[in-house]
mmCIF file of N, CA and C in Angstrom:
data_model
loop_
_atom_site.group_PDB
_atom_site.id
_atom_site.type_symbol
_atom_site.label_atom_id
_atom_site.label_comp_id
_atom_site.label_asym_id
_atom_site.label_seq_id
_atom_site.Cartn_x
_atom_site.Cartn_y
_atom_site.Cartn_z
ATOM 1 N N UNK A 13 -43.982 -23.646 -48.576
ATOM 2 C CA UNK A 13 -45.071 -24.580 -48.420
ATOM 3 C C UNK A 13 -45.118 -25.534 -49.603
ATOM 4 N N UNK A 14 -45.443 -26.782 -49.360
ATOM 5 C CA UNK A 14 -45.555 -27.719 -50.470
ATOM 6 C C UNK A 14 -46.758 -27.401 -51.352
ATOM 7 N N UNK A 15 -46.668 -27.760 -52.629
ATOM 8 C CA UNK A 15 -47.791 -27.571 -53.545
ATOM 9 C C UNK A 15 -48.951 -28.449 -53.098
ATOM 10 N N UNK A 16 -50.170 -27.987 -53.380
ATOM 11 C CA UNK A 16 -51.354 -28.777 -53.041
ATOM 12 C C UNK A 16 -52.504 -27.894 -52.636
ATOM 13 N N UNK A 17 -53.586 -28.522 -52.175
ATOM 14 C CA UNK A 17 -54.782 -27.797 -51.735
ATOM 15 C C UNK A 17 -54.652 -27.473 -50.251
ATOM 16 N N UNK A 18 -55.022 -26.260 -49.893
ATOM 17 C CA UNK A 18 -54.977 -25.806 -48.508
ATOM 18 C C UNK A 18 -56.363 -25.335 -48.102
ATOM 19 N N UNK A 19 -56.760 -25.689 -46.902
ATOM 20 C CA UNK A 19 -58.047 -25.245 -46.355
ATOM 21 C C UNK A 19 -57.774 -24.237 -45.249
ATOM 22 N N UNK A 20 -58.609 -23.216 -45.224
ATOM 23 C CA UNK A 20 -58.466 -22.148 -44.239
ATOM 24 C C UNK A 20 -59.757 -22.019 -43.459
ATOM 25 N N UNK A 21 -59.642 -21.711 -42.190
ATOM 26 C CA UNK A 21 -60.815 -21.416 -41.381
ATOM 27 C C UNK A 21 -60.414 -20.416 -40.317
ATOM 28 N N UNK A 22 -61.406 -19.680 -39.875
ATOM 29 C CA UNK A 22 -61.146 -18.673 -38.854
ATOM 30 C C UNK A 22 -62.431 -18.018 -38.401
ATOM 31 N N UNK A 23 -62.301 -17.058 -37.529
ATOM 32 C CA UNK A 23 -63.448 -16.303 -37.024
ATOM 33 C C UNK A 23 -63.147 -14.820 -37.109
ATOM 34 N N UNK A 24 -64.172 -14.048 -37.440
ATOM 35 C CA UNK A 24 -64.028 -12.594 -37.459
ATOM 36 C C UNK A 24 -64.037 -12.081 -36.027
ATOM 37 N N UNK A 25 -63.763 -10.805 -35.844
ATOM 38 C CA UNK A 25 -63.802 -10.220 -34.501
ATOM 39 C C UNK A 25 -65.207 -10.233 -33.929
ATOM 40 N N UNK A 26 -66.222 -10.381 -34.798
ATOM 41 C CA UNK A 26 -67.614 -10.471 -34.335
ATOM 42 C C UNK A 26 -68.046 -11.905 -34.083
ATOM 43 N N UNK A 27 -67.147 -12.885 -34.292
ATOM 44 C CA UNK A 27 -67.454 -14.281 -34.018
ATOM 45 C C UNK A 27 -67.995 -15.068 -35.200
ATOM 46 N N UNK A 28 -68.138 -14.440 -36.363
ATOM 47 C CA UNK A 28 -68.628 -15.161 -37.543
ATOM 48 C C UNK A 28 -67.531 -16.093 -38.049
ATOM 49 N N UNK A 29 -67.942 -17.292 -38.465
ATOM 50 C CA UNK A 29 -66.986 -18.269 -38.988
ATOM 51 C C UNK A 29 -66.699 -18.015 -40.456
ATOM 52 N N UNK A 30 -65.437 -18.217 -40.844
ATOM 53 C CA UNK A 30 -65.003 -18.096 -42.229
ATOM 54 C C UNK A 30 -64.275 -19.375 -42.622
ATOM 55 N N UNK A 31 -64.405 -19.764 -43.895
ATOM 56 C CA UNK A 31 -63.630 -20.898 -44.380
ATOM 57 C C UNK A 31 -63.420 -20.740 -45.876
ATOM 58 N N UNK A 32 -62.397 -21.409 -46.375
ATOM 59 C CA UNK A 32 -62.100 -21.342 -47.794
ATOM 60 C C UNK A 32 -61.047 -22.363 -48.156
ATOM 61 N N UNK A 33 -60.812 -22.484 -49.450
ATOM 62 C CA UNK A 33 -59.801 -23.408 -49.950
ATOM 63 C C UNK A 33 -59.053 -22.740 -51.085
ATOM 64 N N UNK A 34 -57.765 -23.011 -51.161
ATOM 65 C CA UNK A 34 -56.930 -22.465 -52.236
ATOM 66 C C UNK A 34 -55.920 -23.522 -52.638
ATOM 67 N N UNK A 35 -55.548 -23.498 -53.897
ATOM 68 C CA UNK A 35 -54.544 -24.439 -54.413
ATOM 69 C C UNK A 35 -53.235 -23.681 -54.596
ATOM 70 N N UNK A 36 -52.157 -24.243 -54.074
ATOM 71 C CA UNK A 36 -50.830 -23.666 -54.205
ATOM 72 C C UNK A 36 -50.044 -24.484 -55.220
ATOM 73 N N UNK A 37 -49.492 -23.805 -56.208
ATOM 74 C CA UNK A 37 -48.714 -24.461 -57.253
ATOM 75 C C UNK A 37 -47.348 -23.802 -57.344
ATOM 76 N N UNK A 38 -46.343 -24.582 -57.694
ATOM 77 C CA UNK A 38 -45.002 -24.040 -57.891
ATOM 78 C C UNK A 38 -44.668 -23.909 -59.375
ATOM 79 N N UNK A 39 -45.692 -23.994 -60.220
ATOM 80 C CA UNK A 39 -45.499 -23.854 -61.668
ATOM 81 C C UNK A 39 -45.670 -22.384 -62.030
ATOM 82 N N UNK A 40 -44.558 -21.686 -62.224
ATOM 83 C CA UNK A 40 -44.607 -20.255 -62.519
ATOM 84 C C UNK A 40 -44.480 -20.011 -64.015
ATOM 85 N N UNK A 41 -45.151 -18.965 -64.515
ATOM 86 C CA UNK A 41 -45.081 -18.685 -65.955
ATOM 87 C C UNK A 41 -43.710 -18.149 -66.354
ATOM 88 N N UNK A 42 -43.414 -18.285 -67.643
ATOM 89 C CA UNK A 42 -42.188 -17.696 -68.178
ATOM 90 C C UNK A 42 -42.290 -16.177 -68.049
ATOM 91 N N UNK A 43 -41.154 -15.490 -67.877
ATOM 92 C CA UNK A 43 -41.191 -14.032 -67.742
ATOM 93 C C UNK A 43 -41.341 -13.322 -69.082
ATOM 94 N N UNK A 44 -41.759 -12.074 -69.013
ATOM 95 C CA UNK A 44 -41.748 -11.178 -70.172
ATOM 96 C C UNK A 44 -40.291 -10.775 -70.417
ATOM 97 N N UNK A 45 -40.060 -10.019 -71.485
ATOM 98 C CA UNK A 45 -38.718 -9.491 -71.776
ATOM 99 C C UNK A 45 -38.850 -8.019 -72.138
ATOM 100 N N UNK A 46 -38.020 -7.174 -71.547
ATOM 101 C CA UNK A 46 -38.056 -5.741 -71.837
ATOM 102 C C UNK A 46 -37.633 -5.462 -73.271
ATOM 103 N N UNK A 47 -38.338 -4.546 -73.918
ATOM 104 C CA UNK A 47 -37.919 -4.024 -75.220
ATOM 105 C C UNK A 47 -37.591 -2.537 -75.106
ATOM 106 N N UNK A 48 -38.480 -1.757 -74.448
ATOM 107 C CA UNK A 48 -38.217 -0.329 -74.270
ATOM 108 C C UNK A 48 -39.011 0.198 -73.089
ATOM 109 N N UNK A 49 -38.376 0.904 -72.176
ATOM 110 C CA UNK A 49 -36.939 1.151 -72.105
ATOM 111 C C UNK A 49 -36.201 -0.108 -71.663
ATOM 112 N N UNK A 50 -34.929 -0.160 -72.013
ATOM 113 C CA UNK A 50 -34.061 -1.259 -71.598
ATOM 114 C C UNK A 50 -33.663 -1.042 -70.131
ATOM 115 N N UNK A 51 -33.318 -2.101 -69.402
ATOM 116 C CA UNK A 51 -32.870 -1.938 -68.023
ATOM 117 C C UNK A 51 -31.714 -0.944 -67.916
ATOM 118 N N UNK A 52 -31.809 -0.051 -66.949
ATOM 119 C CA UNK A 52 -30.813 0.987 -66.647
ATOM 120 C C UNK A 52 -30.658 2.022 -67.757
ATOM 121 N N UNK A 53 -31.619 2.106 -68.660
ATOM 122 C CA UNK A 53 -31.534 3.101 -69.741
ATOM 123 C C UNK A 53 -31.689 4.507 -69.169
ATOM 124 N N UNK A 54 -30.890 5.416 -69.712
ATOM 125 C CA UNK A 54 -30.927 6.827 -69.304
ATOM 126 C C UNK A 54 -31.531 7.629 -70.454
ATOM 127 N N UNK A 55 -31.928 8.849 -70.186
ATOM 128 C CA UNK A 55 -32.470 9.765 -71.185
ATOM 129 C C UNK A 55 -33.739 9.244 -71.854
ATOM 130 N N UNK A 56 -34.580 8.564 -71.098
ATOM 131 C CA UNK A 56 -35.880 8.118 -71.591
ATOM 132 C C UNK A 56 -36.803 9.336 -71.590
ATOM 133 N N UNK A 57 -37.592 9.560 -72.643
ATOM 134 C CA UNK A 57 -38.464 10.738 -72.671
ATOM 135 C C UNK A 57 -39.486 10.715 -71.531
ATOM 136 N N UNK A 58 -39.706 11.882 -70.937
ATOM 137 C CA UNK A 58 -40.687 11.999 -69.852
ATOM 138 C C UNK A 58 -42.096 12.257 -70.382
ATOM 139 N N UNK A 59 -42.224 12.475 -71.680
ATOM 140 C CA UNK A 59 -43.549 12.663 -72.290
ATOM 141 C C UNK A 59 -43.707 11.661 -73.430
ATOM 142 N N UNK A 60 -44.937 11.318 -73.700
ATOM 143 C CA UNK A 60 -45.278 10.398 -74.799
ATOM 144 C C UNK A 60 -44.475 9.094 -74.736
ATOM 145 N N UNK A 61 -44.300 8.543 -73.528
ATOM 146 C CA UNK A 61 -43.547 7.308 -73.376
ATOM 147 C C UNK A 61 -44.473 6.102 -73.502
ATOM 148 N N UNK A 62 -44.144 5.215 -74.420
ATOM 149 C CA UNK A 62 -44.848 3.945 -74.545
ATOM 150 C C UNK A 62 -43.882 2.833 -74.194
ATOM 151 N N UNK A 63 -44.195 2.092 -73.129
ATOM 152 C CA UNK A 63 -43.402 0.947 -72.710
ATOM 153 C C UNK A 63 -43.687 -0.207 -73.665
ATOM 154 N N UNK A 64 -42.665 -1.015 -73.970
ATOM 155 C CA UNK A 64 -42.844 -2.168 -74.850
ATOM 156 C C UNK A 64 -42.112 -3.379 -74.269
ATOM 157 N N UNK A 65 -42.699 -4.550 -74.445
ATOM 158 C CA UNK A 65 -42.121 -5.788 -73.964
ATOM 159 C C UNK A 65 -42.633 -6.939 -74.822
ATOM 160 N N UNK A 66 -41.990 -8.083 -74.710
ATOM 161 C CA UNK A 66 -42.489 -9.296 -75.361
ATOM 162 C C UNK A 66 -43.050 -10.202 -74.270
ATOM 163 N N UNK A 67 -44.099 -10.932 -74.627
ATOM 164 C CA UNK A 67 -44.792 -11.821 -73.678
ATOM 165 C C UNK A 67 -44.742 -13.254 -74.183
ATOM 166 N N UNK A 68 -44.596 -14.217 -73.278
ATOM 167 C CA UNK A 68 -44.737 -15.604 -73.701
ATOM 168 C C UNK A 68 -46.194 -15.876 -74.080
ATOM 169 N N UNK A 69 -46.419 -16.842 -74.926
ATOM 170 C CA UNK A 69 -47.780 -17.185 -75.344
ATOM 171 C C UNK A 69 -48.572 -17.785 -74.190
ATOM 172 N N UNK A 70 -49.895 -17.613 -74.262
ATOM 173 C CA UNK A 70 -50.798 -18.282 -73.333
ATOM 174 C C UNK A 70 -50.958 -17.641 -71.976
ATOM 175 N N UNK A 71 -50.550 -16.393 -71.807
ATOM 176 C CA UNK A 71 -50.705 -15.739 -70.512
ATOM 177 C C UNK A 71 -52.136 -15.213 -70.344
ATOM 178 N N UNK A 72 -52.638 -15.298 -69.149
ATOM 179 C CA UNK A 72 -53.972 -14.792 -68.829
ATOM 180 C C UNK A 72 -53.985 -13.265 -68.827
ATOM 181 N N UNK A 73 -52.959 -12.686 -68.214
ATOM 182 C CA UNK A 73 -52.874 -11.228 -68.152
ATOM 183 C C UNK A 73 -51.435 -10.796 -67.936
ATOM 184 N N UNK A 74 -51.253 -9.479 -67.964
ATOM 185 C CA UNK A 74 -49.945 -8.856 -67.815
ATOM 186 C C UNK A 74 -50.086 -7.736 -66.784
ATOM 187 N N UNK A 75 -49.243 -7.734 -65.773
ATOM 188 C CA UNK A 75 -49.285 -6.709 -64.731
ATOM 189 C C UNK A 75 -48.131 -5.731 -64.930
ATOM 190 N N UNK A 76 -48.448 -4.439 -64.873
ATOM 191 C CA UNK A 76 -47.445 -3.376 -65.029
ATOM 192 C C UNK A 76 -47.412 -2.559 -63.744
ATOM 193 N N UNK A 77 -46.205 -2.276 -63.259
ATOM 194 C CA UNK A 77 -46.031 -1.393 -62.101
ATOM 195 C C UNK A 77 -44.906 -0.424 -62.429
ATOM 196 N N UNK A 78 -45.187 0.880 -62.277
ATOM 197 C CA UNK A 78 -44.163 1.916 -62.451
ATOM 198 C C UNK A 78 -44.101 2.676 -61.132
ATOM 199 N N UNK A 79 -42.927 2.677 -60.494
ATOM 200 C CA UNK A 79 -42.743 3.354 -59.212
ATOM 201 C C UNK A 79 -41.708 4.456 -59.333
ATOM 202 N N UNK A 80 -41.965 5.535 -58.632
ATOM 203 C CA UNK A 80 -40.972 6.592 -58.482
ATOM 204 C C UNK A 80 -40.433 6.455 -57.061
ATOM 205 N N UNK A 81 -39.179 5.978 -56.904
ATOM 206 C CA UNK A 81 -38.634 5.783 -55.555
ATOM 207 C C UNK A 81 -38.758 7.053 -54.708
ATOM 208 N N UNK A 82 -38.971 6.844 -53.421
ATOM 209 C CA UNK A 82 -39.116 7.945 -52.460
ATOM 210 C C UNK A 82 -40.318 8.825 -52.772
ATOM 211 N N UNK A 83 -41.338 8.243 -53.385
ATOM 212 C CA UNK A 83 -42.556 8.964 -53.717
ATOM 213 C C UNK A 83 -43.744 8.037 -53.487
ATOM 214 N N UNK A 84 -44.888 8.577 -53.075
ATOM 215 C CA UNK A 84 -46.067 7.722 -52.899
ATOM 216 C C UNK A 84 -46.788 7.419 -54.215
ATOM 217 N N UNK A 85 -46.308 7.986 -55.327
ATOM 218 C CA UNK A 85 -47.001 7.837 -56.604
ATOM 219 C C UNK A 85 -46.505 6.620 -57.366
ATOM 220 N N UNK A 86 -47.451 5.883 -57.918
ATOM 221 C CA UNK A 86 -47.127 4.744 -58.750
ATOM 222 C C UNK A 86 -48.295 4.463 -59.685
ATOM 223 N N UNK A 87 -48.002 3.714 -60.714
ATOM 224 C CA UNK A 87 -49.039 3.248 -61.635
ATOM 225 C C UNK A 87 -49.056 1.733 -61.549
ATOM 226 N N UNK A 88 -50.252 1.182 -61.427
ATOM 227 C CA UNK A 88 -50.451 -0.265 -61.455
ATOM 228 C C UNK A 88 -51.538 -0.535 -62.476
ATOM 229 N N UNK A 89 -51.270 -1.439 -63.408
ATOM 230 C CA UNK A 89 -52.256 -1.764 -64.434
ATOM 231 C C UNK A 89 -52.243 -3.272 -64.667
ATOM 232 N N UNK A 90 -53.431 -3.840 -64.855
ATOM 233 C CA UNK A 90 -53.566 -5.235 -65.224
ATOM 234 C C UNK A 90 -54.141 -5.258 -66.628
ATOM 235 N N UNK A 91 -53.372 -5.782 -67.570
ATOM 236 C CA UNK A 91 -53.711 -5.766 -68.989
ATOM 237 C C UNK A 91 -53.983 -7.189 -69.480
ATOM 238 N N UNK A 92 -54.636 -7.330 -70.625
ATOM 239 C CA UNK A 92 -54.822 -8.668 -71.194
ATOM 240 C C UNK A 92 -53.466 -9.335 -71.473
ATOM 241 N N UNK A 93 -53.445 -10.653 -71.491
ATOM 242 C CA UNK A 93 -52.213 -11.396 -71.722
ATOM 243 C C UNK A 93 -51.591 -11.158 -73.084
ATOM 244 N N UNK A 94 -52.371 -10.637 -74.009
ATOM 245 C CA UNK A 94 -51.857 -10.340 -75.350
ATOM 246 C C UNK A 94 -51.182 -8.967 -75.437
ATOM 247 N N UNK A 95 -51.284 -8.160 -74.376
ATOM 248 C CA UNK A 95 -50.728 -6.799 -74.392
ATOM 249 C C UNK A 95 -49.210 -6.832 -74.482
ATOM 250 N N UNK A 96 -48.667 -5.919 -75.284
ATOM 251 C CA UNK A 96 -47.208 -5.824 -75.441
ATOM 252 C C UNK A 96 -46.730 -4.392 -75.359
ATOM 253 N N UNK A 97 -47.630 -3.466 -74.937
ATOM 254 C CA UNK A 97 -47.231 -2.070 -74.776
ATOM 255 C C UNK A 97 -48.189 -1.378 -73.817
ATOM 256 N N UNK A 98 -47.715 -0.269 -73.260
ATOM 257 C CA UNK A 98 -48.522 0.547 -72.347
ATOM 258 C C UNK A 98 -48.012 1.975 -72.454
ATOM 259 N N UNK A 99 -48.907 2.905 -72.734
ATOM 260 C CA UNK A 99 -48.529 4.314 -72.810
ATOM 261 C C UNK A 99 -48.723 4.947 -71.439
ATOM 262 N N UNK A 100 -47.647 5.502 -70.899
ATOM 263 C CA UNK A 100 -47.685 6.132 -69.580
ATOM 264 C C UNK A 100 -48.498 7.423 -69.692
ATOM 265 N N UNK A 101 -49.483 7.616 -68.809
ATOM 266 C CA UNK A 101 -50.293 8.839 -68.877
ATOM 267 C C UNK A 101 -49.433 10.101 -68.767
ATOM 268 N N UNK A 102 -49.748 11.082 -69.591
ATOM 269 C CA UNK A 102 -49.024 12.363 -69.559
ATOM 270 C C UNK A 102 -49.099 12.973 -68.158
ATOM 271 N N UNK A 103 -47.988 13.531 -67.714
ATOM 272 C CA UNK A 103 -47.935 14.192 -66.420
ATOM 273 C C UNK A 103 -47.435 13.309 -65.291
ATOM 274 N N UNK A 104 -47.372 11.986 -65.509
ATOM 275 C CA UNK A 104 -46.890 11.111 -64.442
ATOM 276 C C UNK A 104 -45.373 11.170 -64.307
ATOM 277 N N UNK A 105 -44.668 11.098 -65.421
ATOM 278 C CA UNK A 105 -43.202 11.099 -65.387
ATOM 279 C C UNK A 105 -42.656 12.515 -65.273
ATOM 280 N N UNK A 106 -41.577 12.658 -64.531
ATOM 281 C CA UNK A 106 -40.892 13.936 -64.360
ATOM 282 C C UNK A 106 -39.513 13.853 -65.016
ATOM 283 N N UNK A 107 -39.052 14.960 -65.559
ATOM 284 C CA UNK A 107 -37.734 15.018 -66.202
ATOM 285 C C UNK A 107 -36.633 14.760 -65.177
ATOM 286 N N UNK A 108 -35.582 14.049 -65.603
ATOM 287 C CA UNK A 108 -34.414 13.816 -64.759
ATOM 288 C C UNK A 108 -34.690 12.997 -63.517
ATOM 289 N N UNK A 109 -35.621 12.053 -63.606
ATOM 290 C CA UNK A 109 -36.045 11.289 -62.432
ATOM 291 C C UNK A 109 -35.872 9.795 -62.677
ATOM 292 N N UNK A 110 -35.486 9.072 -61.627
ATOM 293 C CA UNK A 110 -35.320 7.621 -61.699
ATOM 294 C C UNK A 110 -36.654 6.935 -61.420
ATOM 295 N N UNK A 111 -36.898 5.850 -62.144
ATOM 296 C CA UNK A 111 -38.122 5.059 -61.981
ATOM 297 C C UNK A 111 -37.778 3.589 -61.959
ATOM 298 N N UNK A 112 -38.671 2.810 -61.336
ATOM 299 C CA UNK A 112 -38.561 1.358 -61.332
ATOM 300 C C UNK A 112 -39.767 0.828 -62.100
ATOM 301 N N UNK A 113 -39.509 -0.083 -63.040
ATOM 302 C CA UNK A 113 -40.541 -0.683 -63.868
ATOM 303 C C UNK A 113 -40.573 -2.182 -63.609
ATOM 304 N N UNK A 114 -41.767 -2.719 -63.376
ATOM 305 C CA UNK A 114 -41.944 -4.162 -63.216
ATOM 306 C C UNK A 114 -43.014 -4.625 -64.191
ATOM 307 N N UNK A 115 -42.753 -5.742 -64.846
ATOM 308 C CA UNK A 115 -43.717 -6.346 -65.755
ATOM 309 C C UNK A 115 -43.907 -7.787 -65.302
ATOM 310 N N UNK A 116 -45.166 -8.146 -65.068
ATOM 311 C CA UNK A 116 -45.471 -9.490 -64.591
ATOM 312 C C UNK A 116 -46.295 -10.277 -65.579
ATOM 313 N N UNK A 117 -45.944 -11.540 -65.765
ATOM 314 C CA UNK A 117 -46.767 -12.449 -66.543
ATOM 315 C C UNK A 117 -47.668 -13.178 -65.551
ATOM 316 N N UNK A 118 -48.950 -13.294 -65.891
ATOM 317 C CA UNK A 118 -49.922 -13.927 -65.001
ATOM 318 C C UNK A 118 -50.528 -15.123 -65.728
ATOM 319 N N UNK A 119 -50.331 -16.306 -65.172
ATOM 320 C CA UNK A 119 -50.851 -17.538 -65.771
ATOM 321 C C UNK A 119 -52.334 -17.714 -65.422
ATOM 322 N N UNK A 120 -52.979 -18.650 -66.071
ATOM 323 C CA UNK A 120 -54.402 -18.909 -65.842
ATOM 324 C C UNK A 120 -54.686 -19.322 -64.397
ATOM 325 N N UNK A 121 -53.705 -19.960 -63.735
ATOM 326 C CA UNK A 121 -53.905 -20.370 -62.338
ATOM 327 C C UNK A 121 -53.619 -19.237 -61.350
ATOM 328 N N UNK A 122 -53.242 -18.056 -61.864
ATOM 329 C CA UNK A 122 -52.986 -16.902 -61.003
ATOM 330 C C UNK A 122 -51.527 -16.719 -60.622
ATOM 331 N N UNK A 123 -50.684 -17.724 -60.862
ATOM 332 C CA UNK A 123 -49.260 -17.564 -60.543
ATOM 333 C C UNK A 123 -48.661 -16.463 -61.406
ATOM 334 N N UNK A 124 -47.709 -15.727 -60.821
ATOM 335 C CA UNK A 124 -47.106 -14.577 -61.487
ATOM 336 C C UNK A 124 -45.590 -14.654 -61.436
ATOM 337 N N UNK A 125 -44.974 -14.149 -62.499
ATOM 338 C CA UNK A 125 -43.533 -13.995 -62.544
ATOM 339 C C UNK A 125 -43.243 -12.557 -62.966
ATOM 340 N N UNK A 126 -42.434 -11.844 -62.187
ATOM 341 C CA UNK A 126 -42.131 -10.439 -62.483
ATOM 342 C C UNK A 126 -40.669 -10.271 -62.877
ATOM 343 N N UNK A 127 -40.438 -9.324 -63.774
ATOM 344 C CA UNK A 127 -39.092 -8.837 -64.057
ATOM 345 C C UNK A 127 -39.090 -7.361 -63.677
ATOM 346 N N UNK A 128 -37.967 -6.864 -63.210
ATOM 347 C CA UNK A 128 -37.860 -5.462 -62.796
ATOM 348 C C UNK A 128 -36.641 -4.813 -63.433
ATOM 349 N N UNK A 129 -36.759 -3.506 -63.654
ATOM 350 C CA UNK A 129 -35.639 -2.723 -64.181
ATOM 351 C C UNK A 129 -35.804 -1.281 -63.739
ATOM 352 N N UNK A 130 -34.691 -0.582 -63.693
ATOM 353 C CA UNK A 130 -34.689 0.859 -63.424
ATOM 354 C C UNK A 130 -34.467 1.585 -64.740
ATOM 355 N N UNK A 131 -35.014 2.799 -64.826
ATOM 356 C CA UNK A 131 -34.702 3.694 -65.948
ATOM 357 C C UNK A 131 -34.755 5.116 -65.437
ATOM 358 N N UNK A 132 -34.172 6.037 -66.200
ATOM 359 C CA UNK A 132 -34.135 7.450 -65.802
ATOM 360 C C UNK A 132 -34.609 8.288 -66.976
ATOM 361 N N UNK A 133 -35.483 9.241 -66.671
ATOM 362 C CA UNK A 133 -35.968 10.146 -67.715
ATOM 363 C C UNK A 133 -34.917 11.206 -68.017
ATOM 364 N N UNK A 134 -34.993 11.726 -69.241
ATOM 365 C CA UNK A 134 -34.065 12.772 -69.668
ATOM 366 C C UNK A 134 -34.287 14.049 -68.864
ATOM 367 N N UNK A 135 -33.244 14.816 -68.701
ATOM 368 C CA UNK A 135 -33.354 16.119 -68.026
ATOM 369 C C UNK A 135 -34.123 17.087 -68.911
ATOM 370 N N UNK A 136 -34.781 18.036 -68.281
ATOM 371 C CA UNK A 136 -35.509 19.075 -69.036
ATOM 372 C C UNK A 136 -34.516 19.919 -69.831
ATOM 373 N N UNK A 137 -34.915 20.334 -71.017
ATOM 374 C CA UNK A 137 -34.021 21.135 -71.866
ATOM 375 C C UNK A 137 -34.485 22.553 -71.916
#
């Protein structure tokens, strides 16, 4: 869709009218950069893990998503734009397991840019 203002209208199943307006922009924020864990890193600790990244200046917020493939469990967090780390709650990560990490930069207009990486926790000893 081209950038610009869009108007929406519709009716609910009960017949009530709805309307709204939204602005679509193609100006996306610069992405964050992974610091720890690095993409495809193996033997990441399953306990006391603090994720770290660098953020471009001027971001409204930072979105974090940690997924365990083939599992319904995930963590989603929206942090201030100045955030550069997130400590994973104890008990979420399992030893010897693959995870997908996404970090999103969120601009003041709401546009988002995500980077994704996989990592694997160390096996239990």
